[in-house]
mmCIF file of C-alpha atoms and ligand atoms in Angstrom:
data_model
loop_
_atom_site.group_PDB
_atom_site.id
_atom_site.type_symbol
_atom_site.label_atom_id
_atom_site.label_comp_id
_atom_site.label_asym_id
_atom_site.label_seq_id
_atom_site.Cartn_x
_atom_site.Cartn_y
_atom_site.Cartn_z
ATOM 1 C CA UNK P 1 177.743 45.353 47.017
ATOM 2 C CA UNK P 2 179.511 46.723 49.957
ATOM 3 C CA UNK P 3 181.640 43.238 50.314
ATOM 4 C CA UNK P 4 185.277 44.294 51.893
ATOM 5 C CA UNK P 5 184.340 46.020 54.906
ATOM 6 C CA UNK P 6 185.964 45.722 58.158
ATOM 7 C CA UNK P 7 182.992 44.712 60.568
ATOM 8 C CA UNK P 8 183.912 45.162 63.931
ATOM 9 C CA UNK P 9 182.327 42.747 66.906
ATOM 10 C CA UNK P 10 182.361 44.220 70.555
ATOM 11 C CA UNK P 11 180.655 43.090 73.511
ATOM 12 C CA UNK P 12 178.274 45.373 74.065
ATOM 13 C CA UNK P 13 178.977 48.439 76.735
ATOM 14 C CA UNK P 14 177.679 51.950 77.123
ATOM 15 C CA UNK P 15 180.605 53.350 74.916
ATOM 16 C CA UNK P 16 179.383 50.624 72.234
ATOM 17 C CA UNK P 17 176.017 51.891 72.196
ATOM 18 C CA UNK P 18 177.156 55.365 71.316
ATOM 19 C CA UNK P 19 179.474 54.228 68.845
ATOM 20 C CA UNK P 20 176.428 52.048 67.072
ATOM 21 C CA UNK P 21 173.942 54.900 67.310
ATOM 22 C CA UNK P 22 176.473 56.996 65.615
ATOM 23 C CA UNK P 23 176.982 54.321 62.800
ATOM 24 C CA UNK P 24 172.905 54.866 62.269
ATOM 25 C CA UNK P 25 173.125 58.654 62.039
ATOM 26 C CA UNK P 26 176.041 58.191 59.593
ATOM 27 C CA UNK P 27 173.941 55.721 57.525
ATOM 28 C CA UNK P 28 175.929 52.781 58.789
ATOM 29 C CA UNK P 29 174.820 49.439 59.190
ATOM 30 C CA UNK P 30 174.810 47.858 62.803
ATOM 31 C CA UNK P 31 173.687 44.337 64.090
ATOM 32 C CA UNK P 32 172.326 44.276 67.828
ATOM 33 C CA UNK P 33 170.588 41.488 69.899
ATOM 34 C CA UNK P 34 167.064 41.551 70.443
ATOM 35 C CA UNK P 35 165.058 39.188 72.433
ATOM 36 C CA UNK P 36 163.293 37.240 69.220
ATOM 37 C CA UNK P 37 166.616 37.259 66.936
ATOM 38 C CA UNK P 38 169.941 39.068 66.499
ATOM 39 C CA UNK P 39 168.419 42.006 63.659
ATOM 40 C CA UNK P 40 170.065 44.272 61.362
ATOM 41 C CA UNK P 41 169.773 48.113 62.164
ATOM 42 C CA UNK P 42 169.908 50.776 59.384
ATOM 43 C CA UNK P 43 168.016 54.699 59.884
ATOM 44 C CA UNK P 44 164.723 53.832 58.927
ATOM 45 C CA UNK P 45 164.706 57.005 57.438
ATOM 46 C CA UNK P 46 167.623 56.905 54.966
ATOM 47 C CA UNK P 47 166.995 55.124 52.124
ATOM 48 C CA UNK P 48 171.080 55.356 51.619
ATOM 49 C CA UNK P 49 171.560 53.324 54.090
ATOM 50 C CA UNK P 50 168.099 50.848 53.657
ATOM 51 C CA UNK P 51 170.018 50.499 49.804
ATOM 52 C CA UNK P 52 173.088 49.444 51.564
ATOM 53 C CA UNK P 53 170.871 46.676 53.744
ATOM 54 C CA UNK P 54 168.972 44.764 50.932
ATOM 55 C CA UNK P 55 172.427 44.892 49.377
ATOM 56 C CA UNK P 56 174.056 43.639 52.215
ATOM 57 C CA UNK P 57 171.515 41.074 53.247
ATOM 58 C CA UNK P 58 171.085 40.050 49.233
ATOM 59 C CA UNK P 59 167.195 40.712 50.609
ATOM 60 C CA UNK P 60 164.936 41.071 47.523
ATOM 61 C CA UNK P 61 163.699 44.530 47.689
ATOM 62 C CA UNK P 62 159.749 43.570 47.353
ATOM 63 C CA UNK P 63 160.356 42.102 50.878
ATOM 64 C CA UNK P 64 159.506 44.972 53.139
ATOM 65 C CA UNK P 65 161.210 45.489 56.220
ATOM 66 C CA UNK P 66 160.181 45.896 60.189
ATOM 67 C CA UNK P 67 160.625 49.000 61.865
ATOM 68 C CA UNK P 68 161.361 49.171 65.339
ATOM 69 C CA UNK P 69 160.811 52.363 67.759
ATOM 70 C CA UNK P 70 161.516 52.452 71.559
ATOM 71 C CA UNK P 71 157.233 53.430 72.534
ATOM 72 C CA UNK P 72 153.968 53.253 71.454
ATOM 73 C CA UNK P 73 154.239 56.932 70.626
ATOM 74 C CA UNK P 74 157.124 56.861 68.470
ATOM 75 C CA UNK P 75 155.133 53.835 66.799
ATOM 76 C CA UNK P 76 151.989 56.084 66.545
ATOM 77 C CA UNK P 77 154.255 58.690 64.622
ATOM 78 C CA UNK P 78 154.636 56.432 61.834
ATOM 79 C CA UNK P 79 151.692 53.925 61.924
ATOM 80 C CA UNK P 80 147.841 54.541 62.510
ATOM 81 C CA UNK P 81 146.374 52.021 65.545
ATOM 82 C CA UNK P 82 143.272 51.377 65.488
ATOM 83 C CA UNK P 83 141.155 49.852 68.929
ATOM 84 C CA UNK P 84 142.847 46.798 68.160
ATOM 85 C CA UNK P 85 145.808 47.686 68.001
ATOM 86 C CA UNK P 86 146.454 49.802 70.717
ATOM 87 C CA UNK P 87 145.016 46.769 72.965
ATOM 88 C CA UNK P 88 147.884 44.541 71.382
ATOM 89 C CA UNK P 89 150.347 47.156 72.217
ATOM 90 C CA UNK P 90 149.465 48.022 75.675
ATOM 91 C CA UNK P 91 149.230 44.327 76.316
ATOM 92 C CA UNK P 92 152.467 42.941 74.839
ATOM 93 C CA UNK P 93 155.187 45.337 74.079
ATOM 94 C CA UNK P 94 157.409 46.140 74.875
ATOM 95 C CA UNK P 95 158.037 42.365 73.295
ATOM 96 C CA UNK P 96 157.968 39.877 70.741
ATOM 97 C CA UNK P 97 155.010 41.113 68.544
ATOM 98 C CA UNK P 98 154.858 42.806 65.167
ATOM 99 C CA UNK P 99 152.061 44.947 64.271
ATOM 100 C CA UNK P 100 151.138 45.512 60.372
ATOM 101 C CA UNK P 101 149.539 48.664 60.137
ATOM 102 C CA UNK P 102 148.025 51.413 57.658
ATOM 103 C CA UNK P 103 151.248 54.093 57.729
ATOM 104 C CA UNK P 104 150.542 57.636 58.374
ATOM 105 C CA UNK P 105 150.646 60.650 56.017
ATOM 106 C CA UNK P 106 153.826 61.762 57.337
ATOM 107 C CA UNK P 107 155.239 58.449 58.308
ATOM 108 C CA UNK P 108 158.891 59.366 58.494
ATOM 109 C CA UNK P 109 159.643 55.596 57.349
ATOM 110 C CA UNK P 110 161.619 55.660 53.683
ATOM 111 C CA UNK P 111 159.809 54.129 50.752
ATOM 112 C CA UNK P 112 161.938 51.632 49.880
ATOM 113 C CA UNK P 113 161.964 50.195 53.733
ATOM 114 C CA UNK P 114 158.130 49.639 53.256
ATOM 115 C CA UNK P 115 158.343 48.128 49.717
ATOM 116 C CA UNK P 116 155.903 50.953 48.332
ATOM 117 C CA UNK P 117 153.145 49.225 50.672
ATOM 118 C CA UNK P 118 150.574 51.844 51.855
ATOM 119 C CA UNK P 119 151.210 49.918 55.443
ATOM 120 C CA UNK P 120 154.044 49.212 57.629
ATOM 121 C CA UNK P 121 155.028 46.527 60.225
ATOM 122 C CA UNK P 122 156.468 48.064 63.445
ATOM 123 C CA UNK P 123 158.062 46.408 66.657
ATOM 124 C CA UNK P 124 158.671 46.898 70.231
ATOM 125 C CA UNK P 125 161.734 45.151 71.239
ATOM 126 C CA UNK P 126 162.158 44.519 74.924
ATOM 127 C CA UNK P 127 166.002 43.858 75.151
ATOM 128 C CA UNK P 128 167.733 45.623 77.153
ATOM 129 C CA UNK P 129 170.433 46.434 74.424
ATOM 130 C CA UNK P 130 167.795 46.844 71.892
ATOM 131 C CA UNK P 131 166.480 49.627 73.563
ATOM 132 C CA UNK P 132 168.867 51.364 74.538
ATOM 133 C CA UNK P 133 170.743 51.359 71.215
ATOM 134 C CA UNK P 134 167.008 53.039 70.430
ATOM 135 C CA UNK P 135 167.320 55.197 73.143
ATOM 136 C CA UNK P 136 170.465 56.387 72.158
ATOM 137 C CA UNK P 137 169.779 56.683 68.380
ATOM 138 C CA UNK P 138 166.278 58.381 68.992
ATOM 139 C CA UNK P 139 164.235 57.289 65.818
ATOM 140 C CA UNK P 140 163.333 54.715 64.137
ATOM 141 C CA UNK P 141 165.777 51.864 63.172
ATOM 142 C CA UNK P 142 164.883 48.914 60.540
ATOM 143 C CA UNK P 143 165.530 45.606 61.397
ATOM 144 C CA UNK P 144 165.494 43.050 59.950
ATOM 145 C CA UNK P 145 166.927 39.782 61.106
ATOM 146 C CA UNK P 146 170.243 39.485 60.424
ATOM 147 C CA UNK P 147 171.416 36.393 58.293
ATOM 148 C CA UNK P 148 171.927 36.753 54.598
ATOM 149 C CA UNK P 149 168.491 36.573 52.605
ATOM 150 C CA UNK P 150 166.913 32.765 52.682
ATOM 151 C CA UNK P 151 169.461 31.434 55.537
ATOM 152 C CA UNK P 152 168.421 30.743 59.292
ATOM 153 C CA UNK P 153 167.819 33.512 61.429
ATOM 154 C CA UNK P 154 171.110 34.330 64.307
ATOM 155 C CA UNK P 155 170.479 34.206 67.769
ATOM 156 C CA UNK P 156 174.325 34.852 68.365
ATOM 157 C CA UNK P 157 176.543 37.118 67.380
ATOM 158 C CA UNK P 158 179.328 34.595 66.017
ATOM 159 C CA UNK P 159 175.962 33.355 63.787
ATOM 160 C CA UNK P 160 175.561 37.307 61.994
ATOM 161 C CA UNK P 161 179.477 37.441 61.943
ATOM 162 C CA UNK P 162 179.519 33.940 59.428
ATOM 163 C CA UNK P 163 176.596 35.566 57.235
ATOM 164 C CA UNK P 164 177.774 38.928 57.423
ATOM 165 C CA UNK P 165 181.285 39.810 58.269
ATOM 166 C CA UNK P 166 182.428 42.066 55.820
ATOM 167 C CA UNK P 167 179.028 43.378 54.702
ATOM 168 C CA UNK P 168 178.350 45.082 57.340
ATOM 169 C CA UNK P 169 179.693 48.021 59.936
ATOM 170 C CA UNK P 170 179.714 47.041 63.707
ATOM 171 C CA UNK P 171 177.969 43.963 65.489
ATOM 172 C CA UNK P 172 177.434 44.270 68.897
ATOM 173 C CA UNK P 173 177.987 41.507 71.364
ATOM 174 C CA UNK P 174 174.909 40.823 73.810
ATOM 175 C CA UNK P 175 174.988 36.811 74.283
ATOM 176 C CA UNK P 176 172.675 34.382 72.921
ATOM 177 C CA UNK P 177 169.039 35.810 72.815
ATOM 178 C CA UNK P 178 166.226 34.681 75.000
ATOM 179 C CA UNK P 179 163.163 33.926 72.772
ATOM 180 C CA UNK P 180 165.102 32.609 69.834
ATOM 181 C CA UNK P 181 162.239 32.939 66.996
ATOM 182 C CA UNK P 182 161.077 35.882 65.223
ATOM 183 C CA UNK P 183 158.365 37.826 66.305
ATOM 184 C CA UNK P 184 154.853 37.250 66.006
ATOM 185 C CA UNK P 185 153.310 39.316 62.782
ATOM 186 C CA UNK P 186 149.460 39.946 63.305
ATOM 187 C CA UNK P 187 148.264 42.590 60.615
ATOM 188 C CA UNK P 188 145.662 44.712 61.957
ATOM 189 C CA UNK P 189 142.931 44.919 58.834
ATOM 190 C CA UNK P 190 139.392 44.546 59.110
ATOM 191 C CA UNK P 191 140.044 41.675 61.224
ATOM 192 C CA UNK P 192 143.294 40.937 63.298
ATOM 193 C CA UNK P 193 145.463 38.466 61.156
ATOM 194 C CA UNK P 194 148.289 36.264 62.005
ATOM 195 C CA UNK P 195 150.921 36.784 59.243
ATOM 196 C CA UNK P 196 153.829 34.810 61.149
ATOM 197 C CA UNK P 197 153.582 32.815 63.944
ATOM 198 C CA UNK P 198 156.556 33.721 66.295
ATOM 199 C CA UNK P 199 158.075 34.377 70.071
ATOM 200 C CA UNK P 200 154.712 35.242 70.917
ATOM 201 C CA UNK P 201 152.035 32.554 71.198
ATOM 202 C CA UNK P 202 149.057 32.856 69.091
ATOM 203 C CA UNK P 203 146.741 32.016 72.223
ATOM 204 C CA UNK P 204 148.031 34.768 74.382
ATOM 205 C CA UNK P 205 146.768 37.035 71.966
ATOM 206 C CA UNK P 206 143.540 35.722 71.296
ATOM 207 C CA UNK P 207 143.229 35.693 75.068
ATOM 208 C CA UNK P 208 143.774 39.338 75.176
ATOM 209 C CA UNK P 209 141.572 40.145 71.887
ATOM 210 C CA UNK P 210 138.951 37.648 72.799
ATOM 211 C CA UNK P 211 138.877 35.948 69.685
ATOM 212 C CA UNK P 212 140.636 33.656 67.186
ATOM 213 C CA UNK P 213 143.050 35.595 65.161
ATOM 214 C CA UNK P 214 142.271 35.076 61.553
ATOM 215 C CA UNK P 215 144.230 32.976 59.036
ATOM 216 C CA UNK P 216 145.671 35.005 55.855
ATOM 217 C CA UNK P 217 144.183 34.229 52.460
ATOM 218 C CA UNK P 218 145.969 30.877 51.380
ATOM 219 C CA UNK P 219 146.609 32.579 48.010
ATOM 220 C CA UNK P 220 146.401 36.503 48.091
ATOM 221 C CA UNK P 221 144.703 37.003 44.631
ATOM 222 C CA UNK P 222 145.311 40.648 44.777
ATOM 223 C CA UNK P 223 149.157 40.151 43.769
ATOM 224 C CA UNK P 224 150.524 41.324 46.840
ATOM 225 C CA UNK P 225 150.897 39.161 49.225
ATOM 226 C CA UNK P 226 150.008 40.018 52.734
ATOM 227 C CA UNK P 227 153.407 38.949 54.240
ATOM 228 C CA UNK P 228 156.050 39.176 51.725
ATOM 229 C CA UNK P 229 158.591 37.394 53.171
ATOM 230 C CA UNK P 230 156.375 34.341 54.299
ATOM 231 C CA UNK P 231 158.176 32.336 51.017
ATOM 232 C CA UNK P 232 157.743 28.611 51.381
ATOM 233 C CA UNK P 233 161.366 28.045 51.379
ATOM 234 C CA UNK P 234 162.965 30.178 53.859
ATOM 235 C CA UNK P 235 164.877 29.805 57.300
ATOM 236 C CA UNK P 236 166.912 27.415 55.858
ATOM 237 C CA UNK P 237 170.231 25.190 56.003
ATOM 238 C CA UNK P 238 171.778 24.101 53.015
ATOM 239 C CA UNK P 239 171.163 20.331 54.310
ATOM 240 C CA UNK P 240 167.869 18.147 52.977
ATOM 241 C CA UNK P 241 165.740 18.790 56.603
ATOM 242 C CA UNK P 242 163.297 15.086 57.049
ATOM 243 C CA UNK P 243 160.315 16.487 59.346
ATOM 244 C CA UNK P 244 158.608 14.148 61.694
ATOM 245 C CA UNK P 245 161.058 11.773 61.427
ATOM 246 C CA UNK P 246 159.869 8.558 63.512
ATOM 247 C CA UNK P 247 163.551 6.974 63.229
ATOM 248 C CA UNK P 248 166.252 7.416 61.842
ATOM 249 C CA UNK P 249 168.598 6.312 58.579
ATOM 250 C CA UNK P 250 172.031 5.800 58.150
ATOM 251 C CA UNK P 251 173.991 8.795 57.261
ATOM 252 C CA UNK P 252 171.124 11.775 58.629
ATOM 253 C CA UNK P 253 171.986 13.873 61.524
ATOM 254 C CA UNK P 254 169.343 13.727 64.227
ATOM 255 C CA UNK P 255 167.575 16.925 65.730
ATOM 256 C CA UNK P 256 165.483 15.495 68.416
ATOM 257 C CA UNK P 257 162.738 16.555 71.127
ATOM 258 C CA UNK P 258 161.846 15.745 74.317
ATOM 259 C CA UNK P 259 163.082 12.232 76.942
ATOM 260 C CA UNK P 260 162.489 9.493 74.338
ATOM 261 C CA UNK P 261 165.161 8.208 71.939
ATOM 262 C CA UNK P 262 164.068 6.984 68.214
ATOM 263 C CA UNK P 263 165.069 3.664 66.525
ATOM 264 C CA UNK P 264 168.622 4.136 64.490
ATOM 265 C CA UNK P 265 169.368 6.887 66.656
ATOM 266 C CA UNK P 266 172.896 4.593 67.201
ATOM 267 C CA UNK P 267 173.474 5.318 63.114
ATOM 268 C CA UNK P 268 173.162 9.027 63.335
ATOM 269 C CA UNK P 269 176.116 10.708 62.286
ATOM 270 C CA UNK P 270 175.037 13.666 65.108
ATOM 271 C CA UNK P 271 172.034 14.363 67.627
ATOM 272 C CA UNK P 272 171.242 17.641 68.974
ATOM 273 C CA UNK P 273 168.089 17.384 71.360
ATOM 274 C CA UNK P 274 166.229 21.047 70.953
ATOM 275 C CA UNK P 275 164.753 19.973 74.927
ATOM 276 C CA UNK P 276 165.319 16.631 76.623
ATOM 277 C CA UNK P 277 162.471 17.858 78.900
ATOM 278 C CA UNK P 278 160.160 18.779 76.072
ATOM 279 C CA UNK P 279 159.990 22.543 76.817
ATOM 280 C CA UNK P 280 158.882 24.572 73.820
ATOM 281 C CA UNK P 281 160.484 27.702 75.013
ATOM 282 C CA UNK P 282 163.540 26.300 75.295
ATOM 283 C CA UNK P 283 163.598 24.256 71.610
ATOM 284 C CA UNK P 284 162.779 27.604 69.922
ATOM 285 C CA UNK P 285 165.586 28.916 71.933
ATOM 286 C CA UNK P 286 167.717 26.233 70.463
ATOM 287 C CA UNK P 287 165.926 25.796 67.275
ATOM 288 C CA UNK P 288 168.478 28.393 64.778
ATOM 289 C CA UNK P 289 171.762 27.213 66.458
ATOM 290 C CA UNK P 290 171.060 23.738 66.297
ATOM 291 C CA UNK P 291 169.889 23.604 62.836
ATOM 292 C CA UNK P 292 173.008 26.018 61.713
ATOM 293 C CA UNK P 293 175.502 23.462 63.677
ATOM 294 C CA UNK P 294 173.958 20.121 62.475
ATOM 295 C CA UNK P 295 173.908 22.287 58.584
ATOM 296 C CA UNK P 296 178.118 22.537 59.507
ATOM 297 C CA UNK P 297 178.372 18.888 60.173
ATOM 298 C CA UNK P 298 178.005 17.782 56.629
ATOM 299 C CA UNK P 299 174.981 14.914 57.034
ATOM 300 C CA UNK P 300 172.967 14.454 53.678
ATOM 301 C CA UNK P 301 169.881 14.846 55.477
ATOM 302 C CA UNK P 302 168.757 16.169 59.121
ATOM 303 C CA UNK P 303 166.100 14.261 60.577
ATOM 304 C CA UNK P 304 163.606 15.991 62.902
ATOM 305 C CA UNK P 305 161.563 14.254 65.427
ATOM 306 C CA UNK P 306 157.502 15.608 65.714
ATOM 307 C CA UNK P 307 157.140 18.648 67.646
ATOM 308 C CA UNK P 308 153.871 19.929 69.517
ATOM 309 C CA UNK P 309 151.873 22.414 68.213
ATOM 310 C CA UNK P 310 150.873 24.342 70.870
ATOM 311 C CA UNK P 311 152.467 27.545 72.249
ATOM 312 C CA UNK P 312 156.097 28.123 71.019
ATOM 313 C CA UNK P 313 155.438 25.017 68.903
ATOM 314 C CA UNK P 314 153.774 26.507 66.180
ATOM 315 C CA UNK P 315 156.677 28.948 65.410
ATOM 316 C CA UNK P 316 159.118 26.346 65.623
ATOM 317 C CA UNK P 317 156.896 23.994 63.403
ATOM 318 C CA UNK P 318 156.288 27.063 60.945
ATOM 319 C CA UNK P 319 160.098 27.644 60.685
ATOM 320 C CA UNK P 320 161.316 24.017 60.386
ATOM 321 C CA UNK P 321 158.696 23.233 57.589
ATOM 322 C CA UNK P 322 160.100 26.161 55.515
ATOM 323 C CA UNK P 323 163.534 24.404 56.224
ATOM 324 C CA UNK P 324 162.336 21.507 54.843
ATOM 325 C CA UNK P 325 160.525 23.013 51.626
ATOM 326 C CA UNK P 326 161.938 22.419 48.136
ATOM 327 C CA UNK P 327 164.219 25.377 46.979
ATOM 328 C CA UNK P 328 165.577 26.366 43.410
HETATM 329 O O1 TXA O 1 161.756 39.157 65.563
HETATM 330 C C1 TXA O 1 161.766 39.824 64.515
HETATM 331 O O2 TXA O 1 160.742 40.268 63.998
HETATM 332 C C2 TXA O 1 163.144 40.126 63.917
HETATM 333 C C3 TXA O 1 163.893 41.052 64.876
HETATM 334 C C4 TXA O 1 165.275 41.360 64.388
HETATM 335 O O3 TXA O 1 163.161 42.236 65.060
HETATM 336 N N1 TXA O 1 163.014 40.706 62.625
HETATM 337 C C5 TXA O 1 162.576 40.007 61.542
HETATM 338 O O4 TXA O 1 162.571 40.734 60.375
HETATM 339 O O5 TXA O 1 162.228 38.842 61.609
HETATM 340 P P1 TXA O 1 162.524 40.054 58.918
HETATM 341 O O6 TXA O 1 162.745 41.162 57.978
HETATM 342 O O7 TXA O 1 163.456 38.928 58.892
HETATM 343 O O8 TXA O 1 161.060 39.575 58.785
HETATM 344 C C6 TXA O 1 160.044 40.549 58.671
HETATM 345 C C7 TXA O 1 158.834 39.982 58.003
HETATM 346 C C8 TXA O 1 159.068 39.644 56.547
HETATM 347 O O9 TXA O 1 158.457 38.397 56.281
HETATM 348 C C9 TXA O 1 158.356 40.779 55.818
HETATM 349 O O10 TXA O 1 157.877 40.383 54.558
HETATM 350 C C10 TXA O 1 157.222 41.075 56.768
HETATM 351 O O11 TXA O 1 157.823 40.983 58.032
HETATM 352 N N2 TXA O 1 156.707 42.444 56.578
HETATM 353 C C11 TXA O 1 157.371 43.607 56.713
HETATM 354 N N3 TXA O 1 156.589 44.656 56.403
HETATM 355 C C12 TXA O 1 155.374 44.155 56.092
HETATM 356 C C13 TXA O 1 154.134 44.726 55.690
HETATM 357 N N4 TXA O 1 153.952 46.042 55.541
HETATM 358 N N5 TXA O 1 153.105 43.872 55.446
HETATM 359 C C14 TXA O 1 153.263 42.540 55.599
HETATM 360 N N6 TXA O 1 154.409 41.937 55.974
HETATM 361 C C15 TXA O 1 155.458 42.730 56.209
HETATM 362 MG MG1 MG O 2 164.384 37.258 58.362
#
């Protein structure tokens, strides 16, 4: 475990982006800003340094990891697209989508990165940091998002410094991110199927496919599940999470949505409203920071009021019920 390491944190310049690219040639391990989360870049083709990121993240190594690429070339290099998936990625990246896709014979992409799966998920980012850390690295990067295994995702930097200062080599500075959720996952199969919901909303993309994506097996009977990481319990804070809470009790912290207040809300011991106006881009925005601040604030329980389901909402739904599920 590469604990002890003097992780450096600078705002993020021209001369920064050199100096990160050069950590990823040297097998280094550097934490940039995308537009969904902050992730966790290693060479996608050093499994060295892909070692030194399931160690660092304490990521279980079955759990495969995205790769991102600055093009839909680069991504054809490592990942066969089929009609489907070339419509997907002309329509929404660069952007907050992840395709799962049969990998190529010569897919550059380490075995380890992809789990041994005969398929690999593979991103477009569109921040402007993102890319041109890309740019300047010129291959492909794995990243993953980067929080220690199980906790919620960063959207700041000061969140990846608290899970991973001294784990890891350089974090560079962008700001908060825009999107604030992970990335949509549809796996590209016989039929196109959503693995995650995420920054992107499931009906833009049935818009552009003309049909309803399908839903993954419930339980994959082949033994390998279809998204590895989708455990129940994931995404979350160390504090008991109450979904659809209609009031609140004495003693919970409040995370609330939209212009009207819930009975008790007096007793909370905090409230942090993810939109006051009830704008689902901007509670997913909010959704990690909040949850990791009302986590700090020591409440036994944090109560969440009902959010919609409908564009950003079913991210944010999908992440806070994994926040809520029973852990060992
Ligand atoms: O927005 C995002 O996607 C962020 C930013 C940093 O790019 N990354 C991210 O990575 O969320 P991670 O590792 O936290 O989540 C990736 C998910 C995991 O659930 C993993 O199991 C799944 O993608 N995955 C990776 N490769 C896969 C594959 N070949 N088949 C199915 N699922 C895969
Ligand atoms: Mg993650």
């Amino acid at each position: 475990m590469n604990v002890g390491l003097t992780t450096q944190v600078l705002a993020a310049n021209e001369a920064v982006v050199a100096l990160a690219a050069r950590w990823l040639v040297e097998g280094g391990l550097v934490a940039f800003p995308t537009e969904t989360v902050y992730g966790l870049g290693a060479d996608a083709t050093n499994p060295k340094a892909i070692a030194r990121l399931y160690a660092a993240k304490g990521r279980p190594a079955f759990n495969p990891l995205i790769a991102t690429v600055g093009d839909l070339a680069a991504a054809k290099r490592i990942a066969r697209f089929d009609a489907t998936a070339i419509k997907l990625a002309e329509a929404f990246w660069p952007g907050p989508l992840t395709l799962v896709l049969a990998k190529t014979g010569d897919c550059a992409v380490a075995d380890l990165a992809t789990a041994g799966l005969d398929t690999i998920a593979i991103r477009v980012p569109s921040h402007g940091i993102a890319r041109d850390i890309l740019r300047a690295f010129g291959g492909p990067v794995v990243a993953p998002s980067a929080n220690l295994s199980g906790h919620v995702s960063p959207t700041t930097a000061a969140h990846v410094q608290s899970d991973l200062a001294g784990r890891i080599d350089l974090i560079v500075d962008g700001g908060p991110v825009p999107v604030g959720v992970e990335s949509t996952i549809v796996g590209c199969f016989d039929d196109a199927v959503l693995l995650r919901p995420g920054g992107l909303p499931r009906g833009d993309i049935e818009r552009v496919l003309g049909r309803k994506l399908a839903q993954p097996p419930a339980d994959s009977d082949s033994g390998q599940p279809l998204a590895p990481g989708m455990l129940a319990s994931h995404y979350a804070p160390r504090t008991r999470v109450r979904l659809n809470a209609g009031s609140v009790e004495p003693g919970e912290a409040l995370l609330a949505f939209g212009p009207l207040a819930v009975s008790g809300v007096d007793a909370a011991t905090s409230v942090m409203n993810l939109s006051a106006r009830g704008d689902l881009d901007e509670a997913a925005a909010n959704l990690f920071g909040y949850l990791r601040a009302l986590d700090a604030r020591g409440a036994h329980t944090i109560a969440v009021m009902p959010v919609p389901h409908h564009g950003l909402g079913e991210a944010i739904n999908d992440r806070l019920r994994r926040a809520a599920a029973e852990r060992d």
